[in-house]
mmCIF file of C-alpha atoms in Angstrom:
data_model
loop_
_atom_site.group_PDB
_atom_site.id
_atom_site.type_symbol
_atom_site.label_atom_id
_atom_site.label_comp_id
_atom_site.label_asym_id
_atom_site.label_seq_id
_atom_site.Cartn_x
_atom_site.Cartn_y
_atom_site.Cartn_z
ATOM 1 C CA MET A 1 22.920 -45.538 -40.018
ATOM 2 C CA ALA A 2 25.870 -46.158 -37.742
ATOM 3 C CA ALA A 3 25.220 -45.592 -34.060
ATOM 4 C CA THR A 4 28.110 -44.089 -32.129
ATOM 5 C CA PHE A 5 29.214 -46.024 -29.099
ATOM 6 C CA GLY A 6 32.681 -44.504 -28.737
ATOM 7 C CA THR A 7 31.570 -41.306 -26.989
ATOM 8 C CA ILE A 8 32.065 -41.724 -23.251
ATOM 9 C CA ASN A 9 30.208 -39.523 -20.789
ATOM 10 C CA THR A 10 32.392 -38.006 -18.096
ATOM 11 C CA ALA A 11 29.651 -38.779 -15.587
ATOM 12 C CA THR A 12 29.611 -42.425 -14.576
ATOM 13 C CA SER A 13 26.305 -44.201 -15.249
ATOM 14 C CA PRO A 14 25.057 -46.739 -12.689
ATOM 15 C CA HIS A 15 24.948 -49.413 -15.381
ATOM 16 C CA ASN A 16 28.380 -48.430 -16.722
ATOM 17 C CA PRO A 17 30.711 -47.477 -13.848
ATOM 18 C CA ASN A 18 33.792 -48.476 -15.890
ATOM 19 C CA LYS A 19 32.874 -46.075 -18.721
ATOM 20 C CA SER A 20 32.878 -48.836 -21.317
ATOM 21 C CA PHE A 21 31.758 -48.173 -24.881
ATOM 22 C CA GLU A 22 28.047 -48.730 -25.340
ATOM 23 C CA ILE A 23 26.348 -50.594 -28.178
ATOM 24 C CA ALA A 24 23.323 -48.711 -29.512
ATOM 25 C CA GLN A 25 19.869 -50.247 -29.925
ATOM 26 C CA PRO A 26 20.330 -53.099 -27.412
ATOM 27 C CA PRO A 27 17.744 -55.883 -26.957
ATOM 28 C CA ASN A 28 14.403 -55.182 -25.312
ATOM 29 C CA ASP A 29 14.621 -57.966 -22.721
ATOM 30 C CA SER A 30 17.268 -59.888 -20.776
ATOM 31 C CA ILE A 31 20.372 -60.697 -22.809
ATOM 32 C CA SER A 32 21.211 -64.399 -22.755
ATOM 33 C CA SER A 33 24.382 -64.712 -24.862
ATOM 34 C CA LEU A 34 27.039 -62.749 -26.732
ATOM 35 C CA SER A 35 29.209 -64.148 -29.544
ATOM 36 C CA PHE A 36 31.895 -62.497 -31.661
ATOM 37 C CA SER A 37 32.597 -63.771 -35.160
ATOM 38 C CA PRO A 38 35.939 -65.619 -35.340
ATOM 39 C CA LYS A 39 36.775 -63.750 -38.539
ATOM 40 C CA ALA A 40 35.666 -60.137 -37.980
ATOM 41 C CA ASN A 41 34.252 -57.795 -35.357
ATOM 42 C CA TYR A 42 30.648 -58.845 -35.823
ATOM 43 C CA LEU A 43 28.889 -59.201 -32.469
ATOM 44 C CA VAL A 44 25.747 -61.309 -32.059
ATOM 45 C CA ALA A 45 23.428 -61.089 -29.061
ATOM 46 C CA THR A 46 20.477 -63.305 -28.156
ATOM 47 C CA SER A 47 17.683 -62.234 -25.870
ATOM 48 C CA TRP A 48 14.503 -63.179 -24.056
ATOM 49 C CA ASP A 49 12.642 -60.939 -26.526
ATOM 50 C CA ASN A 50 12.944 -63.837 -29.048
ATOM 51 C CA GLN A 51 15.491 -61.938 -31.151
ATOM 52 C CA VAL A 52 18.979 -62.605 -32.495
ATOM 53 C CA ARG A 53 20.745 -59.350 -33.396
ATOM 54 C CA CYS A 54 24.054 -58.602 -35.088
ATOM 55 C CA TRP A 55 26.187 -55.451 -35.015
ATOM 56 C CA GLU A 56 29.388 -54.591 -36.813
ATOM 57 C CA VAL A 57 31.873 -53.029 -34.407
ATOM 58 C CA LEU A 58 33.926 -50.512 -36.388
ATOM 59 C CA GLN A 59 37.509 -49.414 -35.795
ATOM 60 C CA THR A 60 36.336 -45.802 -35.837
ATOM 61 C CA GLY A 61 34.415 -46.296 -32.624
ATOM 62 C CA ALA A 62 30.937 -46.924 -33.956
ATOM 63 C CA SER A 63 28.548 -49.862 -33.901
ATOM 64 C CA MET A 64 26.390 -50.506 -36.902
ATOM 65 C CA PRO A 65 23.293 -52.726 -36.578
ATOM 66 C CA LYS A 66 23.573 -55.237 -39.431
ATOM 67 C CA ALA A 67 20.640 -57.627 -39.196
ATOM 68 C CA ALA A 68 18.199 -59.407 -36.908
ATOM 69 C CA MET A 69 16.091 -62.529 -36.951
ATOM 70 C CA SER A 70 13.472 -64.105 -34.696
ATOM 71 C CA HIS A 71 12.708 -67.324 -32.866
ATOM 72 C CA ASP A 72 9.218 -68.231 -31.654
ATOM 73 C CA GLN A 73 10.267 -68.058 -27.992
ATOM 74 C CA PRO A 74 13.170 -66.639 -25.925
ATOM 75 C CA VAL A 75 16.637 -67.349 -27.335
ATOM 76 C CA LEU A 76 19.190 -68.726 -24.853
ATOM 77 C CA CYS A 77 22.446 -69.330 -26.745
ATOM 78 C CA SER A 78 24.457 -68.605 -29.870
ATOM 79 C CA THR A 79 27.701 -69.476 -31.608
ATOM 80 C CA TRP A 80 29.395 -68.829 -34.960
ATOM 81 C CA LYS A 81 30.550 -71.242 -37.598
ATOM 82 C CA ASP A 82 34.344 -71.272 -37.694
ATOM 83 C CA ASP A 83 34.523 -69.614 -41.123
ATOM 84 C CA GLY A 84 32.382 -66.713 -39.903
ATOM 85 C CA THR A 85 29.675 -67.203 -42.525
ATOM 86 C CA ALA A 86 26.812 -68.349 -40.309
ATOM 87 C CA VAL A 87 25.384 -67.989 -36.806
ATOM 88 C CA PHE A 88 23.694 -70.772 -34.843
ATOM 89 C CA SER A 89 21.119 -69.923 -32.184
ATOM 90 C CA ALA A 90 18.713 -71.903 -30.007
ATOM 91 C CA GLY A 91 16.387 -71.538 -27.073
ATOM 92 C CA CYS A 92 12.983 -72.106 -25.568
ATOM 93 C CA ASP A 93 11.311 -73.045 -28.855
ATOM 94 C CA LYS A 94 13.312 -76.304 -28.616
ATOM 95 C CA GLN A 95 15.026 -75.766 -31.953
ATOM 96 C CA ALA A 96 18.371 -74.537 -33.245
ATOM 97 C CA LYS A 97 18.600 -72.348 -36.304
ATOM 98 C CA MET A 98 21.438 -71.742 -38.738
ATOM 99 C CA TRP A 99 21.490 -68.177 -40.049
ATOM 100 C CA PRO A 100 23.740 -67.549 -43.109
ATOM 101 C CA LEU A 101 24.086 -63.960 -42.019
ATOM 102 C CA LEU A 102 26.892 -62.777 -44.290
ATOM 103 C CA THR A 103 25.181 -63.951 -47.473
ATOM 104 C CA GLY A 104 21.787 -62.569 -46.488
ATOM 105 C CA GLY A 105 20.184 -65.997 -46.471
ATOM 106 C CA GLN A 106 17.148 -66.974 -44.409
ATOM 107 C CA PRO A 107 17.556 -68.925 -41.155
ATOM 108 C CA VAL A 108 16.779 -72.635 -41.296
ATOM 109 C CA THR A 109 16.063 -75.096 -38.494
ATOM 110 C CA VAL A 110 18.929 -77.576 -38.100
ATOM 111 C CA ALA A 111 18.254 -79.194 -34.692
ATOM 112 C CA MET A 112 15.311 -80.154 -32.464
ATOM 113 C CA HIS A 113 14.957 -81.256 -28.829
ATOM 114 C CA ASP A 114 12.101 -82.198 -26.489
ATOM 115 C CA ALA A 115 12.816 -79.254 -24.168
ATOM 116 C CA PRO A 116 14.549 -75.855 -24.439
ATOM 117 C CA ILE A 117 18.109 -75.837 -25.781
ATOM 118 C CA LYS A 118 20.400 -74.120 -23.272
ATOM 119 C CA GLU A 119 23.808 -74.469 -24.965
ATOM 120 C CA ILE A 120 25.141 -74.725 -28.497
ATOM 121 C CA ALA A 121 28.612 -75.239 -29.962
ATOM 122 C CA TRP A 122 30.046 -75.676 -33.438
ATOM 123 C CA ILE A 123 32.820 -78.295 -33.659
ATOM 124 C CA PRO A 124 34.829 -77.510 -36.817
ATOM 125 C CA GLU A 125 37.111 -80.527 -36.477
ATOM 126 C CA MET A 126 34.059 -82.780 -36.833
ATOM 127 C CA ASN A 127 31.908 -80.450 -38.954
ATOM 128 C CA LEU A 128 29.118 -81.010 -36.434
ATOM 129 C CA LEU A 129 26.848 -78.877 -34.282
ATOM 130 C CA ALA A 130 26.405 -79.855 -30.614
ATOM 131 C CA THR A 131 23.244 -78.848 -28.738
ATOM 132 C CA GLY A 132 22.690 -79.276 -24.999
ATOM 133 C CA SER A 133 19.124 -79.298 -23.704
ATOM 134 C CA TRP A 134 16.980 -79.415 -20.607
ATOM 135 C CA ASP A 135 15.689 -82.725 -21.984
ATOM 136 C CA LYS A 136 18.893 -84.206 -20.461
ATOM 137 C CA THR A 137 20.620 -84.888 -23.772
ATOM 138 C CA ILE A 138 23.382 -83.570 -25.956
ATOM 139 C CA LYS A 139 22.813 -84.114 -29.651
ATOM 140 C CA TYR A 140 25.310 -83.881 -32.490
ATOM 141 C CA TRP A 141 24.040 -82.674 -35.853
ATOM 142 C CA ASP A 142 25.225 -82.719 -39.426
ATOM 143 C CA THR A 143 23.404 -79.572 -40.530
ATOM 144 C CA ARG A 144 22.600 -81.192 -43.890
ATOM 145 C CA GLN A 145 20.530 -83.924 -42.191
ATOM 146 C CA SER A 146 17.272 -83.789 -40.244
ATOM 147 C CA ASN A 147 18.194 -86.407 -37.627
ATOM 148 C CA PRO A 148 21.039 -86.205 -35.094
ATOM 149 C CA VAL A 149 24.223 -88.112 -35.811
ATOM 150 C CA HIS A 150 24.396 -89.119 -32.147
ATOM 151 C CA THR A 151 22.460 -88.523 -28.921
ATOM 152 C CA GLN A 152 24.324 -88.463 -25.606
ATOM 153 C CA GLN A 153 22.232 -89.004 -22.480
ATOM 154 C CA LEU A 154 23.041 -86.783 -19.503
ATOM 155 C CA PRO A 155 22.249 -87.383 -15.819
ATOM 156 C CA GLU A 156 20.442 -84.035 -15.602
ATOM 157 C CA ARG A 157 19.525 -80.893 -17.551
ATOM 158 C CA CYS A 158 22.346 -79.243 -19.471
ATOM 159 C CA PHE A 159 23.254 -75.851 -18.000
ATOM 160 C CA ALA A 160 26.714 -75.247 -19.501
ATOM 161 C CA LEU A 161 28.777 -76.640 -22.344
ATOM 162 C CA SER A 162 32.243 -75.856 -23.651
ATOM 163 C CA VAL A 163 34.118 -77.482 -26.527
ATOM 164 C CA ARG A 164 37.816 -77.341 -27.345
ATOM 165 C CA HIS A 165 38.477 -80.355 -29.504
ATOM 166 C CA PRO A 166 39.096 -83.102 -28.487
ATOM 167 C CA LEU A 167 37.572 -82.119 -25.146
ATOM 168 C CA MET A 168 33.964 -81.317 -24.335
ATOM 169 C CA VAL A 169 32.912 -80.349 -20.811
ATOM 170 C CA VAL A 170 29.262 -80.289 -19.780
ATOM 171 C CA GLY A 171 27.777 -78.889 -16.582
ATOM 172 C CA THR A 172 24.317 -80.071 -15.575
ATOM 173 C CA ALA A 173 21.790 -79.605 -12.791
ATOM 174 C CA ASP A 174 22.673 -81.303 -9.494
ATOM 175 C CA ARG A 175 26.254 -80.023 -9.896
ATOM 176 C CA ASN A 176 27.414 -82.687 -12.333
ATOM 177 C CA LEU A 177 30.514 -81.907 -14.387
ATOM 178 C CA ILE A 178 31.025 -84.372 -17.231
ATOM 179 C CA ILE A 179 34.182 -84.497 -19.326
ATOM 180 C CA PHE A 180 34.260 -86.101 -22.755
ATOM 181 C CA ASN A 181 37.774 -86.787 -24.073
ATOM 182 C CA LEU A 182 40.859 -85.128 -22.609
ATOM 183 C CA GLN A 183 41.820 -81.532 -22.063
ATOM 184 C CA ASN A 184 41.873 -78.847 -19.387
ATOM 185 C CA PRO A 185 38.404 -77.599 -18.378
ATOM 186 C CA GLN A 186 37.490 -74.479 -16.464
ATOM 187 C CA VAL A 187 33.922 -73.946 -15.358
ATOM 188 C CA GLY A 188 32.079 -71.285 -13.378
ATOM 189 C CA SER A 189 29.733 -72.268 -10.576
ATOM 190 C CA ILE A 190 26.774 -70.825 -8.704
ATOM 191 C CA GLU A 191 28.718 -70.764 -5.436
ATOM 192 C CA GLY A 192 30.824 -67.700 -6.150
ATOM 193 C CA ARG A 193 33.823 -69.899 -6.882
ATOM 194 C CA VAL A 194 35.806 -70.863 -9.950
ATOM 195 C CA GLY A 195 37.581 -74.204 -10.169
ATOM 196 C CA VAL A 196 40.593 -75.044 -12.314
ATOM 197 C CA HIS A 197 40.808 -78.802 -12.818
ATOM 198 C CA HIS A 198 43.296 -80.854 -14.817
ATOM 199 C CA VAL A 199 42.083 -83.902 -16.691
ATOM 200 C CA ASP A 200 45.565 -85.419 -16.856
ATOM 201 C CA GLU A 201 46.037 -87.388 -13.622
ATOM 202 C CA ALA A 202 49.686 -86.333 -13.514
ATOM 203 C CA GLN A 203 48.505 -82.726 -13.168
ATOM 204 C CA GLN A 204 45.864 -83.356 -10.475
ATOM 205 C CA SER A 205 48.018 -81.780 -7.766
ATOM 206 C CA LYS A 206 47.699 -78.447 -9.580
ATOM 207 C CA ASN A 207 43.907 -78.321 -9.216
ATOM 208 C CA PHE A 208 42.552 -75.395 -7.248
ATOM 209 C CA THR A 209 39.449 -73.292 -6.643
ATOM 210 C CA PHE A 210 39.182 -69.661 -5.642
ATOM 211 C CA LYS A 211 36.421 -67.469 -4.326
ATOM 212 C CA CYS A 212 35.145 -64.588 -6.426
ATOM 213 C CA HIS A 213 32.047 -62.451 -6.939
ATOM 214 C CA ARG A 214 31.411 -62.170 -3.225
ATOM 215 C CA ASP A 215 30.652 -59.205 -0.986
ATOM 216 C CA SER A 216 31.015 -59.918 2.725
ATOM 217 C CA ASN A 217 28.447 -62.653 3.356
ATOM 218 C CA ASP A 218 26.699 -62.221 -0.003
ATOM 219 C CA ILE A 219 27.604 -64.861 -2.577
ATOM 220 C CA TYR A 220 26.808 -64.314 -6.250
ATOM 221 C CA ALA A 221 26.623 -66.615 -9.248
ATOM 222 C CA VAL A 222 29.525 -66.722 -11.691
ATOM 223 C CA ASN A 223 27.609 -66.366 -14.955
ATOM 224 C CA SER A 224 30.401 -66.268 -17.502
ATOM 225 C CA LEU A 225 34.044 -67.301 -17.883
ATOM 226 C CA ASN A 226 36.049 -66.371 -20.994
ATOM 227 C CA PHE A 227 39.688 -67.043 -21.802
ATOM 228 C CA HIS A 228 41.729 -64.363 -23.515
ATOM 229 C CA PRO A 229 42.704 -65.762 -26.942
ATOM 230 C CA ILE A 230 46.299 -64.510 -26.750
ATOM 231 C CA HIS A 231 47.416 -64.435 -23.113
ATOM 232 C CA GLN A 232 45.262 -67.339 -21.817
ATOM 233 C CA THR A 233 44.305 -65.326 -18.753
ATOM 234 C CA PHE A 234 40.566 -65.202 -18.207
ATOM 235 C CA ALA A 235 37.657 -62.989 -17.252
ATOM 236 C CA THR A 236 34.763 -63.829 -14.957
ATOM 237 C CA ALA A 237 31.450 -61.985 -14.790
ATOM 238 C CA GLY A 238 28.678 -62.443 -12.287
ATOM 239 C CA SER A 239 25.348 -61.617 -10.722
ATOM 240 C CA ASP A 240 27.062 -58.973 -8.583
ATOM 241 C CA GLY A 241 27.419 -56.810 -11.714
ATOM 242 C CA ALA A 242 31.210 -57.071 -11.755
ATOM 243 C CA PHE A 243 33.778 -58.500 -14.138
ATOM 244 C CA ASN A 244 37.311 -59.405 -13.146
ATOM 245 C CA PHE A 245 40.457 -60.513 -14.958
ATOM 246 C CA TRP A 246 42.495 -63.418 -13.554
ATOM 247 C CA ASP A 247 45.797 -65.221 -14.113
ATOM 248 C CA LYS A 248 45.336 -68.915 -13.344
ATOM 249 C CA ASP A 249 49.072 -69.651 -13.510
ATOM 250 C CA SER A 250 50.054 -67.188 -10.798
ATOM 251 C CA LYS A 251 46.664 -67.664 -9.054
ATOM 252 C CA GLN A 252 45.961 -63.966 -8.733
ATOM 253 C CA ARG A 253 43.471 -61.378 -9.849
ATOM 254 C CA LEU A 254 44.886 -58.988 -12.420
ATOM 255 C CA LYS A 255 42.121 -56.385 -12.275
ATOM 256 C CA ALA A 256 38.831 -55.924 -10.435
ATOM 257 C CA MET A 257 36.374 -53.690 -12.250
ATOM 258 C CA ALA A 258 33.701 -51.535 -10.657
ATOM 259 C CA ARG A 259 30.286 -53.118 -10.188
ATOM 260 C CA SER A 260 27.340 -52.285 -12.401
ATOM 261 C CA ASN A 261 23.910 -51.809 -10.870
ATOM 262 C CA GLN A 262 22.600 -54.960 -12.578
ATOM 263 C CA PRO A 263 23.963 -58.478 -13.097
ATOM 264 C CA ILE A 264 26.251 -59.417 -15.993
ATOM 265 C CA PRO A 265 24.627 -62.541 -17.510
ATOM 266 C CA CYS A 266 27.088 -63.141 -20.359
ATOM 267 C CA SER A 267 30.337 -61.917 -21.896
ATOM 268 C CA THR A 268 32.903 -62.720 -24.589
ATOM 269 C CA PHE A 269 36.254 -61.652 -26.069
ATOM 270 C CA ASN A 270 36.589 -60.922 -29.766
ATOM 271 C CA SER A 271 38.939 -63.060 -31.869
ATOM 272 C CA ASP A 272 42.151 -61.150 -31.045
ATOM 273 C CA GLY A 273 41.255 -60.218 -27.466
ATOM 274 C CA SER A 274 41.208 -56.471 -28.123
ATOM 275 C CA LEU A 275 37.556 -56.159 -27.063
ATOM 276 C CA TYR A 276 35.630 -57.631 -24.153
ATOM 277 C CA ALA A 277 31.858 -57.457 -24.648
ATOM 278 C CA TYR A 278 29.511 -57.881 -21.708
ATOM 279 C CA ALA A 279 25.797 -57.502 -21.101
ATOM 280 C CA VAL A 280 24.272 -55.612 -18.187
ATOM 281 C CA SER A 281 20.829 -57.112 -17.807
ATOM 282 C CA TYR A 282 18.662 -59.143 -15.463
ATOM 283 C CA ASP A 283 19.958 -62.737 -15.217
ATOM 284 C CA TRP A 284 16.890 -64.346 -13.558
ATOM 285 C CA SER A 285 18.978 -65.326 -10.521
ATOM 286 C CA LYS A 286 16.221 -63.996 -8.233
ATOM 287 C CA GLY A 287 13.319 -65.395 -10.224
ATOM 288 C CA ALA A 288 10.532 -63.828 -12.247
ATOM 289 C CA GLU A 289 9.086 -61.999 -9.236
ATOM 290 C CA ASN A 290 12.118 -59.681 -9.244
ATOM 291 C CA HIS A 291 11.832 -58.791 -12.927
ATOM 292 C CA ASN A 292 9.549 -56.115 -14.356
ATOM 293 C CA PRO A 293 9.841 -56.202 -18.160
ATOM 294 C CA SER A 294 8.144 -52.819 -18.549
ATOM 295 C CA THR A 295 10.803 -50.958 -16.560
ATOM 296 C CA ALA A 296 13.893 -53.144 -17.011
ATOM 297 C CA LYS A 297 16.888 -51.732 -18.883
ATOM 298 C CA HIS A 298 19.330 -53.793 -20.941
ATOM 299 C CA TYR A 299 22.774 -52.830 -22.174
ATOM 300 C CA ILE A 300 25.652 -54.284 -24.174
ATOM 301 C CA LEU A 301 28.992 -52.709 -23.327
ATOM 302 C CA LEU A 302 32.485 -52.976 -24.815
ATOM 303 C CA HIS A 303 35.584 -52.783 -22.652
ATOM 304 C CA VAL A 304 38.994 -52.303 -24.261
ATOM 305 C CA PRO A 305 41.352 -54.399 -22.090
ATOM 306 C CA GLN A 306 44.664 -52.831 -21.153
ATOM 307 C CA GLU A 307 47.730 -55.056 -21.226
ATOM 308 C CA SER A 308 48.093 -54.793 -17.452
ATOM 309 C CA GLU A 309 44.585 -56.215 -17.080
ATOM 310 C CA ILE A 310 44.953 -59.300 -19.253
ATOM 311 C CA LYS A 311 48.659 -60.186 -19.456
ATOM 312 C CA GLY A 312 49.819 -62.688 -16.856
ATOM 313 C CA LYS A 313 52.615 -61.818 -14.466
ATOM 314 C CA PRO A 314 54.865 -63.846 -12.135
ATOM 315 C CA ARG A 315 53.532 -64.340 -8.643
ATOM 316 C CA VAL A 316 55.474 -62.446 -5.988
ATOM 317 C CA THR A 317 55.735 -64.281 -2.658
ATOM 318 C CA THR A 318 55.659 -62.625 0.754
ATOM 319 C CA SER A 319 59.465 -62.781 0.798
ATOM 320 C CA GLY A 320 59.580 -60.723 -2.366
ATOM 321 C CA ARG A 321 60.866 -63.606 -4.468
ATOM 322 C CA LYS A 322 59.104 -64.595 -7.696
#
């Protein structure tokens, strides 16, 4: 049965001050990742309740739960295969699974580590799966083989990983940022800042950082950074419960959204940028002592970006000149 998410209450909810559409039947524990299919509006969420869930987001304004599968321990990350046929997920059970969701097939284990797997990425240009773990390695997998094609040692535990072939950027504990190959990385940090860095030495003068997700003297983690697939502006979401849209070229914020009453641990755009999905859920930034699973609430919300929020615009100087 389809669950309506398109009905918006006129009264603003503390968890939904921006009156975003709400996905029905959300996870039962903290939401760790969100991933849209590259081929259709199928949204996958992973959670600390050991589950991987999928919904179809309909044009009529409804969300339809499609399927779910389980890991043995909390699930930390997810990604889709580029043809949209399968979902990869991984987490605290130290294994990655491939789930042929669209064909109704059973999930199979395709990767193993010696510690939890924090990040996962499919690299279509190489037909390989990359997994980043707290065992201080990145491993590359041909999903038809049981052993990794290559193991890359890291200086510390993998906390973040982003791939845009031929570039891979990895963030680890102890504030290491490691770049493999050449391209233009952007990475969120735990200092309430976002840095834009150019790999090309000729572009180094254009590097900059800016402060965000701060409130007076309170500094919040930047949990998620997503580029809009059309306009190449980007959204940040953080432990302060807010998400903002930014234009890196004009170095300005396009839109600041109202803060939810809980952190936003993860977010993503769909393939054409017409939907921005974000979770409102505990992000563990204050440790286990500040989390009560029996009373905690978890939500997945859908914001429909307006053009003024996500389309870049020329920077106007104090003299009024662009």
